[in-house]
Coordinates of C-alpha atoms in Angstrom, one line a residue:
M1 CA -0.6 16.0 -40.0
T2 CA 2.4 16.9 -38.1
T3 CA 4.8 15.3 -36.5
I4 CA 5.9 15.8 -32.8
T5 CA 8.5 13.8 -30.9
Y6 CA 6.1 13.6 -27.1
S7 CA 8.7 13.9 -24.4
I8 CA 7.3 12.2 -21.1
P9 CA 9.4 13.6 -17.9
P10 CA 11.2 12.1 -15.5
F11 CA 8.7 10.5 -12.7
L12 CA 9.0 11.4 -9.3
N13 CA 11.2 10.1 -6.6
P14 CA 10.6 10.5 -2.7
G15 CA 12.6 13.6 -1.6
D16 CA 12.0 15.4 -5.0
Q17 CA 11.4 18.7 -5.0
V18 CA 8.1 20.4 -6.0
G19 CA 7.0 23.6 -6.5
V20 CA 3.2 24.8 -5.9
L21 CA 2.1 28.3 -7.1
A22 CA -1.2 29.9 -8.1
P23 CA -0.4 30.5 -12.1
A24 CA -4.4 32.3 -12.2
S25 CA -7.1 33.6 -9.4
I26 CA -6.2 34.2 -6.2
V27 CA -6.6 31.4 -3.4
Q28 CA -6.7 31.7 0.5
Y29 CA -3.3 29.7 1.7
Q30 CA -4.9 28.2 4.7
E31 CA -7.3 26.3 2.1
L32 CA -4.2 24.6 0.9
I33 CA -2.6 23.6 3.7
P34 CA -4.1 20.2 3.7
G35 CA -2.5 19.2 0.4
L36 CA 0.5 20.8 1.2
N37 CA 0.5 18.2 4.2
V38 CA -0.3 15.3 2.2
L39 CA 2.2 16.2 -0.7
K40 CA 4.8 16.6 2.3
Q41 CA 4.0 13.9 4.8
E42 CA 2.2 11.3 3.1
W43 CA 4.2 11.4 -0.4
G44 CA 7.5 12.3 1.1
L45 CA 7.7 15.1 -1.1
K46 CA 9.7 18.8 -0.5
I47 CA 7.2 21.8 -1.2
V48 CA 9.0 24.9 -2.7
E49 CA 5.8 27.6 -2.8
G50 CA 5.4 30.2 -4.8
T51 CA 5.2 33.7 -4.0
T52 CA 1.7 33.8 -5.4
L53 CA 0.7 31.9 -2.8
K54 CA -0.3 34.5 -0.3
S55 CA -0.7 37.6 -2.5
Q56 CA -3.7 39.1 -4.4
H57 CA -4.2 41.7 -7.5
H58 CA -7.1 42.2 -7.7
Q59 CA -9.2 38.7 -8.7
F60 CA -6.0 37.4 -9.4
S61 CA -3.1 36.1 -7.1
A62 CA 0.0 38.4 -8.4
S63 CA -0.5 41.1 -11.2
D64 CA 0.5 39.7 -14.7
Q65 CA 4.9 40.1 -14.6
Q66 CA 4.1 38.3 -10.5
R67 CA 2.6 35.2 -12.0
Q68 CA 5.0 35.4 -15.0
Q69 CA 8.0 35.7 -12.5
D70 CA 6.3 33.2 -10.0
L71 CA 6.1 30.2 -13.2
Q72 CA 9.2 31.4 -14.6
A73 CA 11.5 30.8 -11.8
M74 CA 10.1 27.5 -11.1
L75 CA 10.7 26.5 -14.8
D76 CA 13.9 27.3 -15.0
N77 CA 15.1 26.2 -11.3
P78 CA 17.2 22.2 -11.9
E79 CA 16.2 21.4 -8.5
I80 CA 11.8 21.5 -8.9
K81 CA 11.4 18.2 -10.3
A82 CA 7.1 18.9 -10.9
I83 CA 5.0 22.1 -10.5
I84 CA 1.7 21.4 -9.1
A85 CA -1.5 24.7 -9.8
A86 CA -2.8 25.7 -6.4
R87 CA -6.3 26.8 -8.1
G88 CA -7.2 27.5 -11.2
G89 CA -9.7 30.1 -12.5
Y90 CA -8.0 32.6 -14.7
G91 CA -5.2 34.4 -15.8
C92 CA -2.7 31.3 -17.7
S93 CA -3.3 32.4 -20.8
R94 CA -2.7 36.4 -19.9
I95 CA 0.8 35.3 -19.1
I96 CA 1.3 31.8 -21.2
D97 CA 3.4 34.5 -24.0
Q98 CA 5.8 35.8 -21.6
I99 CA 6.9 32.4 -20.5
D100 CA 10.7 31.5 -22.1
F101 CA 10.4 27.6 -22.6
T102 CA 14.1 27.3 -23.4
T103 CA 15.5 25.4 -20.6
F104 CA 12.3 24.1 -19.7
L105 CA 12.5 21.8 -23.0
K106 CA 16.0 20.9 -22.2
Q107 CA 14.8 19.6 -18.6
P108 CA 11.1 18.8 -19.1
K109 CA 9.1 18.7 -15.8
W110 CA 5.7 17.9 -15.2
I111 CA 3.2 20.4 -14.9
V112 CA -0.5 19.6 -13.2
G113 CA -3.6 21.3 -12.9
F114 CA -7.0 21.7 -15.0
S115 CA -9.6 24.4 -15.7
D116 CA -7.6 27.7 -16.7
L117 CA -4.5 25.1 -16.4
T118 CA -5.6 24.0 -19.9
A119 CA -3.6 26.5 -21.5
L120 CA -0.3 26.0 -20.4
H121 CA -1.3 22.1 -21.2
S122 CA -2.0 22.5 -24.8
H123 CA 1.0 24.5 -25.2
I124 CA 3.7 22.9 -23.6
Q125 CA 2.0 20.3 -25.5
Q126 CA 2.9 21.9 -28.7
L127 CA 6.2 22.1 -27.6
G128 CA 6.0 18.3 -27.3
V129 CA 6.0 18.0 -23.8
A130 CA 3.6 15.9 -21.9
S131 CA 2.1 17.4 -18.7
I132 CA -0.9 15.9 -16.3
H133 CA -4.6 17.3 -16.4
G134 CA -5.6 16.7 -12.3
P135 CA -6.5 17.6 -9.3
M136 CA -4.6 20.4 -7.6
V137 CA -3.8 21.3 -4.3
K138 CA -6.6 22.8 -3.4
S139 CA -9.0 20.6 -5.0
M140 CA -7.5 17.5 -4.1
M141 CA -8.5 17.4 -0.6
L142 CA -12.4 17.6 -1.1
D143 CA -14.7 14.8 -0.2
G144 CA -14.6 12.4 -3.0
A145 CA -11.1 13.3 -4.1
E146 CA -9.4 10.1 -2.4
E147 CA -9.4 7.9 -5.7
A148 CA -8.1 10.9 -7.7
R149 CA -5.7 11.7 -5.2
G150 CA -4.1 8.2 -5.3
K151 CA -4.1 8.4 -8.6
L152 CA -2.3 11.4 -9.3
K153 CA 0.2 10.1 -6.8
S154 CA 1.2 7.2 -9.0
M155 CA 1.3 9.0 -12.3
L156 CA 4.1 11.2 -11.2
F157 CA 5.9 8.0 -9.6
G158 CA 5.6 6.4 -12.8
K159 CA 2.9 3.5 -12.4
A160 CA 0.8 2.7 -15.5
I161 CA -2.8 4.0 -15.2
H162 CA -5.8 1.8 -16.4
Y163 CA -9.3 3.7 -15.9
R164 CA -12.7 1.6 -16.5
A165 CA -16.3 3.3 -16.4
P166 CA -19.5 2.7 -17.0
A167 CA -21.1 2.6 -20.4
D168 CA -23.6 5.6 -21.3
P169 CA -26.4 5.7 -23.9
L170 CA -24.8 7.8 -25.9
N171 CA -21.3 6.7 -26.4
R172 CA -20.5 5.3 -29.8
T173 CA -18.2 2.3 -29.5
G174 CA -15.0 1.6 -31.2
H175 CA -11.3 1.4 -30.2
A176 CA -8.6 4.1 -30.7
Q177 CA -5.4 4.5 -30.1
G178 CA -3.4 7.9 -30.1
I179 CA -1.8 11.3 -28.2
L180 CA -4.2 12.1 -25.3
A181 CA -5.2 15.9 -26.1
G182 CA -7.5 18.3 -24.8
G183 CA -8.8 19.6 -21.3
N184 CA -11.6 22.4 -20.7
L185 CA -13.7 23.0 -23.7
C186 CA -13.9 27.1 -22.9
L187 CA -10.1 27.0 -23.1
L188 CA -9.5 24.4 -26.1
S189 CA -12.2 27.1 -27.9
H190 CA -10.1 30.3 -27.2
L191 CA -6.8 28.9 -27.8
V192 CA -8.1 28.1 -31.6
G193 CA -5.6 30.2 -33.8
S194 CA -3.2 30.6 -31.4
S195 CA 0.9 29.8 -30.9
S196 CA -1.1 27.6 -27.9
D197 CA -3.6 26.1 -30.4
L198 CA -3.1 22.2 -31.1
D199 CA -3.5 19.9 -33.8
M200 CA -6.3 17.3 -33.0
S201 CA -5.7 15.0 -35.5
G202 CA -5.2 11.6 -34.5
K203 CA -5.2 12.9 -31.3
I204 CA -8.1 10.9 -28.2
L205 CA -9.6 14.2 -27.4
F206 CA -10.4 15.6 -23.8
I207 CA -13.1 17.4 -23.0
E208 CA -14.9 19.0 -19.9
D209 CA -16.2 22.4 -18.8
V210 CA -18.6 23.6 -15.5
N211 CA -20.9 26.6 -15.4
E212 CA -21.7 27.3 -18.9
Y213 CA -25.3 28.4 -20.5
L214 CA -26.0 25.3 -23.3
Y215 CA -26.3 27.8 -26.0
N216 CA -22.7 28.6 -25.6
L217 CA -21.2 25.1 -25.1
D218 CA -23.3 24.8 -28.4
R219 CA -21.1 27.8 -29.4
M220 CA -18.2 26.4 -28.3
M221 CA -18.5 23.0 -30.0
L222 CA -19.5 24.7 -33.4
Q223 CA -15.9 26.6 -33.5
L224 CA -13.8 23.1 -33.1
K225 CA -15.5 22.2 -35.6
R226 CA -15.9 24.8 -38.1
A227 CA -11.9 24.9 -37.3
G228 CA -11.9 21.3 -38.1
K229 CA -10.9 20.1 -34.6
L230 CA -13.6 17.4 -34.4
A231 CA -13.6 16.2 -38.3
N232 CA -9.7 13.6 -37.9
L233 CA -10.2 12.1 -33.8
A234 CA -8.9 9.3 -32.9
G235 CA -11.9 9.3 -30.5
L236 CA -13.3 11.7 -28.2
I237 CA -14.1 11.1 -24.3
V238 CA -16.6 13.7 -23.0
G239 CA -15.6 14.4 -19.2
Q240 CA -17.8 16.1 -16.3
F241 CA -20.1 19.3 -17.3
T242 CA -21.0 20.4 -14.1
D243 CA -23.4 23.1 -13.2
M244 CA -24.6 23.6 -16.9
K245 CA -27.1 26.5 -17.4
D246 CA -30.2 26.5 -19.5
N247 CA -32.0 29.8 -20.7
E248 CA -35.4 30.1 -18.9
D249 CA -37.9 30.5 -21.4
P250 CA -37.9 29.2 -24.2
A251 CA -34.9 26.6 -23.7
F252 CA -32.3 25.5 -25.4
G253 CA -33.9 22.3 -26.6
Q254 CA -30.6 19.9 -25.8
N255 CA -28.8 18.9 -22.3
F256 CA -25.0 19.1 -22.8
S257 CA -24.6 15.4 -24.0
Q258 CA -27.0 15.7 -27.2
I259 CA -25.5 19.1 -28.6
I260 CA -21.8 16.9 -28.0
A261 CA -23.4 13.9 -29.6
G262 CA -24.9 16.3 -31.9
H263 CA -21.8 18.0 -33.3
V264 CA -19.7 14.5 -33.7
A265 CA -22.2 12.4 -35.3
P266 CA -21.1 13.0 -38.9
Y267 CA -17.7 11.4 -37.5
H268 CA -17.0 7.6 -36.8
Y269 CA -14.4 7.4 -33.4
P270 CA -15.5 6.0 -30.8
V271 CA -17.2 8.5 -27.9
A272 CA -16.9 8.0 -24.5
H273 CA -19.5 10.3 -22.6
Q274 CA -19.5 10.4 -18.5
F275 CA -16.2 10.0 -18.0
P276 CA -15.0 11.0 -14.3
A277 CA -13.0 13.7 -15.0
G278 CA -13.4 17.4 -14.6
H279 CA -15.1 20.3 -12.4
V280 CA -16.0 17.2 -9.8
A281 CA -13.9 16.1 -6.8
H282 CA -13.6 12.2 -8.6
N283 CA -11.0 14.6 -10.7
L284 CA -9.3 11.3 -12.2
P285 CA -5.7 12.6 -13.9
L286 CA -5.0 12.5 -17.5
C287 CA -1.8 12.0 -18.9
M288 CA -1.7 14.9 -22.3
G289 CA 0.8 13.9 -24.7
A290 CA 1.0 10.4 -23.5
P291 CA -0.2 7.5 -26.2
A292 CA -3.4 6.0 -24.5
H293 CA -5.9 3.5 -25.9
L294 CA -9.4 4.1 -25.6
E295 CA -11.7 1.1 -26.0
V296 CA -15.9 1.7 -25.5
T297 CA -17.8 -1.1 -25.7
A298 CA -21.6 -1.5 -24.5
S299 CA -20.3 -2.4 -21.5
H300 CA -17.7 -0.4 -20.6
T301 CA -15.3 2.7 -21.1
L302 CA -11.5 1.2 -20.6
L303 CA -8.5 4.0 -20.8
T304 CA -5.3 2.7 -20.5
Y305 CA -1.8 4.0 -20.7
T306 CA 1.8 3.2 -19.8
P307 CA 4.0 6.6 -20.4
T308 CA 6.7 5.9 -22.1
A309 CA 10.4 8.6 -23.3
A310 CA 9.0 9.1 -26.0
L311 CA 6.2 8.6 -29.2
S312 CA 6.3 10.6 -32.6
L313 CA 2.9 10.2 -34.3

């Protein structure tokens, strides 16, 4: 297992500058205004808006070059203490290899987002920096997102996080200690073999997805399994798999939980199903690259961590 020292970026303080940009798909600026107002008025942050918030290139927020330049400028700006994505969609993988992380690694800052942002999370975690899989500016104002939004603020401002979730019949009990990693299952499977691919050995893996056919979910789990990503985990957290689709006739024969449980059945680490994070309003933020403790019992799932300056595993 590769030894990496994970750096936790400095936590935020009121008055800090935070960049907001759209590194993937197009976003409607007016949909961001409520979230931007919360960041400014309730959290006391100063917002630096990226050029990609008000542009369009086909389905993308801007051309690959423009999106890369927008992200690069925020990574290199020493006054910007965190970067929060406006939305995900598709596009981060198209620019990741053109990003220069030299300045970022000398002065790490928080990167926040989920879905397509999994590519960026995985890449910078592979470089040894923690980031936050959590609500974006567009999604943080959804009905039902109040707790997730509050937890994101707590996480960014350096408070310890403790999550308790109900038990699930497919859970596998046990305790796990390790670095939290993962994100969108589709992205994780596509990153295998790339420079953004993570060594999952000894880590607590989190997975979630949306709008996938069940047979394709099975294929993605097989990809991780055949690539050796599932055998040596410390633990597995299965988030929300929303709007899953099945063949009309014949059906696949298993739901998403059964598919995942089947692929990890040969192993012995704890598994927590139905964790409240993913493509849902109640999308609890997770600090990827931070040391975490997972407890799965017959009555509950407990996920806790206290971010520290660095941890080697």
